[in-house]
Coordinates of C-alpha atoms and ligand atoms in Angstrom, one line a residue:
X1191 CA -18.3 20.4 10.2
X1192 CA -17.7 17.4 8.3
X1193 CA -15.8 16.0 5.4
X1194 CA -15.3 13.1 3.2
X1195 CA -12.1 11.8 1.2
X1196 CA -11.2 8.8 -0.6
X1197 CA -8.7 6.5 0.8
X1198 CA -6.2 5.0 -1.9
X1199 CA -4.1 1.6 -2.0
X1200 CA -0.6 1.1 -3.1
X1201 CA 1.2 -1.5 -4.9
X1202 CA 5.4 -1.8 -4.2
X1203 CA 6.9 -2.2 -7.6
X1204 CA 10.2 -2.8 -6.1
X1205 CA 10.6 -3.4 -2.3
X1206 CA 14.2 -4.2 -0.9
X1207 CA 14.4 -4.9 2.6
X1208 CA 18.3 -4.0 4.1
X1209 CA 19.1 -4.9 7.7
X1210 CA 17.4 -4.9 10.9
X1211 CA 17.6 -1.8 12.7
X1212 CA 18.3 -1.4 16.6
X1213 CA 14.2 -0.1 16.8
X1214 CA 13.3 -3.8 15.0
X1215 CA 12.5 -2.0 11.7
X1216 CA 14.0 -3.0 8.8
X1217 CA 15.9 -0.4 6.5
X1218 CA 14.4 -0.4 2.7
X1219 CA 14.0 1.1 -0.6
X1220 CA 10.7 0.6 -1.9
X1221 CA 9.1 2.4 -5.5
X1222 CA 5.4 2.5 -4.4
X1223 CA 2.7 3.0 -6.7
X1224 CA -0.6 5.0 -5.7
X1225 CA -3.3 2.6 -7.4
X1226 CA -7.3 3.4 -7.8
X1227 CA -9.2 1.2 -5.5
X1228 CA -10.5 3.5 -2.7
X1229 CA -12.2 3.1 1.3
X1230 CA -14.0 6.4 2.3
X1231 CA -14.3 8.2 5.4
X1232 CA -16.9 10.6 6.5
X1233 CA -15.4 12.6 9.4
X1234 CA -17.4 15.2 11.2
X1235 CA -16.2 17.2 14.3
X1236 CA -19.0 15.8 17.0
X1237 CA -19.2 15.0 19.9
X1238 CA -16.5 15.0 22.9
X1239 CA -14.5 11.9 21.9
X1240 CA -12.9 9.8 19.4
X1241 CA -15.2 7.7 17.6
X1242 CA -15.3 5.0 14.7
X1243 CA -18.1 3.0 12.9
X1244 CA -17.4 0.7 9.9
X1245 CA -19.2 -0.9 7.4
X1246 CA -17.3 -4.4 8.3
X1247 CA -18.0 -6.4 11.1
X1248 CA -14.1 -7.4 11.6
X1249 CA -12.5 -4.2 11.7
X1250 CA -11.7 -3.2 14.7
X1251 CA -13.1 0.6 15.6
X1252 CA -11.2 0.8 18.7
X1253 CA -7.8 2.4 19.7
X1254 CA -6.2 -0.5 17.8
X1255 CA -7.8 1.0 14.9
X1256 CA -5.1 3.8 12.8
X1257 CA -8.3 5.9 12.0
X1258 CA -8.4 6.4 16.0
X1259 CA -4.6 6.5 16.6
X1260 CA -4.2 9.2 13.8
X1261 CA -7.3 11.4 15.5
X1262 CA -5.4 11.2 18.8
X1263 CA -2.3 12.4 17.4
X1264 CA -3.9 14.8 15.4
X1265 CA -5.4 16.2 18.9
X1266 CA -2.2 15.4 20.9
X1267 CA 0.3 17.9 18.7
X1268 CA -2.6 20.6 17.9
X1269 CA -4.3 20.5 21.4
X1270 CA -7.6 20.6 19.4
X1271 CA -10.6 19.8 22.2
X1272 CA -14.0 18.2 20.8
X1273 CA -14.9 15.0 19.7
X1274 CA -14.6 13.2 16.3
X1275 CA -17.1 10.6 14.9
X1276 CA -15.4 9.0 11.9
X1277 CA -17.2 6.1 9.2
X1278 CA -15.2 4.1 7.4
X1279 CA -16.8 2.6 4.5
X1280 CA -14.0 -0.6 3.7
X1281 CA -13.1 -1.5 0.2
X1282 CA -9.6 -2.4 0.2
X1283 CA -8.9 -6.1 1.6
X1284 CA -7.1 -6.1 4.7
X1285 CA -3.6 -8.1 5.7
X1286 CA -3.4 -7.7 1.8
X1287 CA -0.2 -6.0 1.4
X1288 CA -2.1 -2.5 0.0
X1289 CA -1.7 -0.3 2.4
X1290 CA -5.4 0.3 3.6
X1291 CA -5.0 0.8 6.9
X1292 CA -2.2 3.1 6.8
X1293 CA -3.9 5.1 3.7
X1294 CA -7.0 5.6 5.9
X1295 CA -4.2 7.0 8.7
X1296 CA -3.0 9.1 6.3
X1297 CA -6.4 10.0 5.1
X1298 CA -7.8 11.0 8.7
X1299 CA -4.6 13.1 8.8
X1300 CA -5.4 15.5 5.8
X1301 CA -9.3 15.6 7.2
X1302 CA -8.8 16.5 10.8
X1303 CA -6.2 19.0 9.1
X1304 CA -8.7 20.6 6.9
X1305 CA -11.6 20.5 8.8
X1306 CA -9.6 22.9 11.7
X1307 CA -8.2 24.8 9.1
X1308 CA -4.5 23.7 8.7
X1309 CA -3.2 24.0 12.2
X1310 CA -0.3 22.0 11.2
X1311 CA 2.6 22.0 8.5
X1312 CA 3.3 19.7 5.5
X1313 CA 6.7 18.7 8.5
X1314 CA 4.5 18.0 11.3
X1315 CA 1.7 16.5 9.3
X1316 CA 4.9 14.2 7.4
X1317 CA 6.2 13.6 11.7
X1318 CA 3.0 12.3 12.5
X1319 CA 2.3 10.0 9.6
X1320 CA 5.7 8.6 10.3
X1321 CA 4.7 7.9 14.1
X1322 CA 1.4 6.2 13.5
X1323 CA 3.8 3.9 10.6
X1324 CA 5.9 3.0 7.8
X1325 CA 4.0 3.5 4.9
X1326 CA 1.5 6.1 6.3
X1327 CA 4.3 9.3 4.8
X1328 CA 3.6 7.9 1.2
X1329 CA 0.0 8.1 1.8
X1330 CA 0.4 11.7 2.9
X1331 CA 0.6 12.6 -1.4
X1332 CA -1.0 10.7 -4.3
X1333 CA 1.8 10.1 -6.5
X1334 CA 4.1 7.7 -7.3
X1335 CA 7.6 7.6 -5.3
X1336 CA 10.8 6.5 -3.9
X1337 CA 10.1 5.1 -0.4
X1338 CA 13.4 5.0 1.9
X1339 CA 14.5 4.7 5.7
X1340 CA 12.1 2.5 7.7
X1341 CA 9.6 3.8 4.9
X1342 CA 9.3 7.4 5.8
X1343 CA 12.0 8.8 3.7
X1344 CA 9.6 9.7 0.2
X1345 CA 11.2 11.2 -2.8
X1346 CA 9.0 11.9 -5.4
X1347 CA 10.0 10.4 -9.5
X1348 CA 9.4 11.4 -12.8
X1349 CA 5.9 10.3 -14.0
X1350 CA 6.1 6.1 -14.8
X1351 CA 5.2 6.5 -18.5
X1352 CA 5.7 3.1 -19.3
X1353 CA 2.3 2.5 -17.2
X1354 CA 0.7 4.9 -19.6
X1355 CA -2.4 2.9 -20.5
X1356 CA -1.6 -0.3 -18.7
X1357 CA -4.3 -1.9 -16.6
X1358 CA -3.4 -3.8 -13.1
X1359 CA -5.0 -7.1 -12.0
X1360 CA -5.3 -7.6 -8.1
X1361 CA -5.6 -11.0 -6.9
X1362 CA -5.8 -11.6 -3.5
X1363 CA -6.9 -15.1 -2.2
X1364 CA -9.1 -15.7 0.7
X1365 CA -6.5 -15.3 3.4
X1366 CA -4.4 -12.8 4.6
X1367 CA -0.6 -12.7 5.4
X1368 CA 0.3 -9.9 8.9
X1369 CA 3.6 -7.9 7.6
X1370 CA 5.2 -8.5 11.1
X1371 CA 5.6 -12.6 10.5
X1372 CA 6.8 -11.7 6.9
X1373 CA 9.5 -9.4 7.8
X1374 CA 10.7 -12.4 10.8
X1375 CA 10.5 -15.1 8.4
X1376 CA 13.0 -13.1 6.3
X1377 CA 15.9 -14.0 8.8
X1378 CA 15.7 -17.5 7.1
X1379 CA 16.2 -16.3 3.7
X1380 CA 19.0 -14.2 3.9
X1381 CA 20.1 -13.9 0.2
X1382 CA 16.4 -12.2 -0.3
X1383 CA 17.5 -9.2 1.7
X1384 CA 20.4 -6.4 0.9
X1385 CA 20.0 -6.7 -2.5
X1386 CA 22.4 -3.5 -3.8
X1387 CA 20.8 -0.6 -3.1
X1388 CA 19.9 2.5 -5.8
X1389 CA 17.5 -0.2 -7.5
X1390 CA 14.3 2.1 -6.3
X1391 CA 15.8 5.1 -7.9
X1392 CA 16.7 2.7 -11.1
X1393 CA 13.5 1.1 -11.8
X1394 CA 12.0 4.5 -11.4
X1395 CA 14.1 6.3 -14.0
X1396 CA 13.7 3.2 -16.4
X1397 CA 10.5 3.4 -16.1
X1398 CA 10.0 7.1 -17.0
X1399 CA 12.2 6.8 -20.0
X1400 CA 12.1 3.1 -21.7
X1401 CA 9.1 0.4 -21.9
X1402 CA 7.6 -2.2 -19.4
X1403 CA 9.0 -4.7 -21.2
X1404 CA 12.5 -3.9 -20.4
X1405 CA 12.2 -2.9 -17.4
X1406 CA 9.4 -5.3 -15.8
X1407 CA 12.5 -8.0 -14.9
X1408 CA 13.6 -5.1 -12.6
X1409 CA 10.5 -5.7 -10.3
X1410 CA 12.1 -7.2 -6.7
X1411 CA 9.7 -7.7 -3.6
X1412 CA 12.5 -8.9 -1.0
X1413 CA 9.3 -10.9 1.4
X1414 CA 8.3 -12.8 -1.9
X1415 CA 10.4 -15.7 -0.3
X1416 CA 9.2 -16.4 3.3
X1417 CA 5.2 -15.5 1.7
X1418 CA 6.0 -17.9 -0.9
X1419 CA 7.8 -20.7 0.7
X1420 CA 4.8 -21.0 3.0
X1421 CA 2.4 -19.9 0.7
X1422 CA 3.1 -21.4 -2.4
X1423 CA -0.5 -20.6 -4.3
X1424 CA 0.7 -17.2 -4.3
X1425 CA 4.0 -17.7 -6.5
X1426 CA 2.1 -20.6 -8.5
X1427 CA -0.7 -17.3 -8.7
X1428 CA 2.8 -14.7 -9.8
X1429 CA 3.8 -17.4 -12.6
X1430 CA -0.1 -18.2 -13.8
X1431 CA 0.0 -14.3 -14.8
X1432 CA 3.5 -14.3 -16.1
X1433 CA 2.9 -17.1 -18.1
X1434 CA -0.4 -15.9 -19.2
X1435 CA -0.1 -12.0 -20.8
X1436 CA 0.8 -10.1 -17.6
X1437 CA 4.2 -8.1 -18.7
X1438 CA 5.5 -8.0 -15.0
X1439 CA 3.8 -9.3 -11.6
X1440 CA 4.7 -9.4 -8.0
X1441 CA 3.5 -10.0 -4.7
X1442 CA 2.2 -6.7 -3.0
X1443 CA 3.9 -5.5 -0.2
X1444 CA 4.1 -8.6 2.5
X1445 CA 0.8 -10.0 0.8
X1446 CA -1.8 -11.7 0.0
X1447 CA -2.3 -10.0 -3.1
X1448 CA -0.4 -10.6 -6.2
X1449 CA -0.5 -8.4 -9.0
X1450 CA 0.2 -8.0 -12.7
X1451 CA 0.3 -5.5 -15.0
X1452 CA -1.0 -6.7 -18.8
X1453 CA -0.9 -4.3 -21.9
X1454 CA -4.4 -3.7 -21.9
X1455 CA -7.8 -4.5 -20.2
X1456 CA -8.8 -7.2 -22.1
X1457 CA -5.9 -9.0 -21.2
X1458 CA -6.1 -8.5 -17.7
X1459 CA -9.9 -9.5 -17.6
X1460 CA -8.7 -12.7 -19.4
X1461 CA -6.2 -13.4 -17.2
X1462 CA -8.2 -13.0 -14.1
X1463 CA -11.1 -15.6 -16.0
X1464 CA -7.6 -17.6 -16.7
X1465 CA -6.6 -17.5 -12.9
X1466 CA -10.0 -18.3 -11.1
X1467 CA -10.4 -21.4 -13.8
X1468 CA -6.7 -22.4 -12.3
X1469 CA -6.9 -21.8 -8.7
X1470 CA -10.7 -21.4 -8.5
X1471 CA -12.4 -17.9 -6.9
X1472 CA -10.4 -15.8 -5.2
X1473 CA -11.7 -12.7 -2.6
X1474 CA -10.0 -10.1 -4.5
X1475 CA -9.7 -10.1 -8.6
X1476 CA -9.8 -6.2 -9.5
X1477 CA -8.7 -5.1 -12.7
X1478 CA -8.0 -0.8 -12.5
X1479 CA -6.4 1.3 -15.1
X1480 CA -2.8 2.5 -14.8
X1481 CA -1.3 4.7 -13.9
X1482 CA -3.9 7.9 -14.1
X1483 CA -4.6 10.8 -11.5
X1484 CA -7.3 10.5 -9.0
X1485 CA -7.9 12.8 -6.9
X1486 CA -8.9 11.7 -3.1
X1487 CA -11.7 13.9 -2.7
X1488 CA -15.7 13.2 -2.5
X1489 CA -17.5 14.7 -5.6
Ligands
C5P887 O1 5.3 0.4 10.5 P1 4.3 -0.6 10.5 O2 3.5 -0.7 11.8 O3 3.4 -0.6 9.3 O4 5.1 -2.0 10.4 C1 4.4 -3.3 10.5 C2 5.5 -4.3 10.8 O5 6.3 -4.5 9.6 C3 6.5 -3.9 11.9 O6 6.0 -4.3 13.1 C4 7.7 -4.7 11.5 O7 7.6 -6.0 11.9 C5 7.6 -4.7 9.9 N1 8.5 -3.6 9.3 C6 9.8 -3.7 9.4 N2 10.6 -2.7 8.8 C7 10.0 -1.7 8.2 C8 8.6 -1.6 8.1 C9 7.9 -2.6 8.7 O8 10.4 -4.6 10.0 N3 10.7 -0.7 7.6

């Protein structure tokens, strides 16, 4: 028995980050945006444990991996016995702010689901994903949504029209930033956090009824200033774009990757010639159309 699925990224269109919680987790509001640019995993029941191959030498393919955390909470809460061999083919960057890992958690989820024929609820699946991490319940769905609590709290929006036919530039230099050490460094920017909350919701709405135009000022990414005070490319990147035909742009999640969102592809292929004759080549500089379903499964 085997199966493959696609493994989506995200972009945060708004993320504000409330206090510290007593568990070290932050309370938030995020809007998150499902967006195009896809790992894969090839997961066959094989075997008699839990095991991982990837196509890139630096990911790790033990327990540290989510791939294997997710298969042993999969078997954990259904008591499934057998092994799983699991190959992850990566395409989106890591410690990029995208939500790779946690999408191919999510991802594993679904499979292992599936492939024993649906032992377990949308609840249980959703109590899981939240275990294994904070972004891993949006990944459970492919649509855009309202992301609340530590992250696990999804609420799904109206369809962003005002993306309708925009196309998204990805830029992510050649180093990454871990989301731990930008959630810390937020202690010593205080006035970047608690930021009034209902925002999410806001930007959400105004972007299902009114234009990008108006309501691309709305964007907010709370850990732009700790990544940006000690990473300035990345805001000198965020103002290149804005300054060059992107109608909004933001840093993704705790970063690396900044992106912007121009009217059309042209000018978002423009703008990425524009940015790599500025700052030179970067790893990542993907242009994907907005906002568009895509479904996660293997033709
Ligand atoms: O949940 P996840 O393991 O993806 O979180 C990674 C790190 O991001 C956490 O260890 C924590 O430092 C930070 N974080 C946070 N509050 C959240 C989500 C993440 O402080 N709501």
């Amino acid at each position: 028995m085997k199966l493959s699925r696609k493994s989506h990224c995200k972009i945060n269109l708004l993320l504000n980050v409330a206090d510290q919680r007593d568990d070290g987790f932050h309370e938030l509001e995020m809007l998150m945006l499902p967006v195009p640019i896809f790992d894969r995993l090839d997961i066959e029941l094989a075997g008699d444990s839990i095991e991982l191959t990837c196509n890139q030498p630096g990911i790790p393919t033990d327990s540290s991996n989510l791939v294997c955390q997710a298969a042993e909470s999969f078997a954990a809460k259904t008591g499934v016995t057998g092994g799983v061999c699991v190959h992850l083919e990566k395409s989106i960057p890591t410690e990029g702010g995208l939500g790779g890992g946690s999408s191919n958690a999510a991802a594993t989820l679904l499979a292992l689901n599936k492939l024993h024929d649906q032992p377990l609820g949308q609840a249980t699946l959703h109590e899981l994903a939240a275990e294994l991490g904070s972004d891993v319940p949006f990944f459970m769905q492919s649509e855009a949504a309202v992301a609340k609590g530590r992250g696990e709290i999804i609420e799904p929006v109206a369809p962003l029209d005002a993306l309708d036919g925009k196309s998204l530039l990805l830029v992510r230099p050649g180093f990454g930033v871990p989301t731990p050490w930008a959630y810390q460094g937020l202690a010593k920017f205080p006035q970047a956090k608690n930021r009034p909350l209902g925002q999410a919701n806001e930007l959400a709405k105004n972007l299902a009824n009114g234009s990008l135009a108006e309501a691309g000022d709305a964007f907010y990414n709370s850990l732009e200033a700790p990544v940006f005070d000690k990473f300035p490319l990345l805001k000198l990147i965020k103002q290149h774009a804005l300054a060059n035909g992107a109608e909004a742009a933001l840093l993704c999640g705790s970063g690396s990757t900044v992106f912007a969102i121009c009217p059309d592809a042209a000018t978002a292929q423009s703008l990425s010639q524009a940015i790599e004759t500025e700052f030179g080549k970067q790893s990542l500089a993907q242009t994907v159309p907005l906002p568009g379903y895509f479904p996660d499964t293997v033709a």
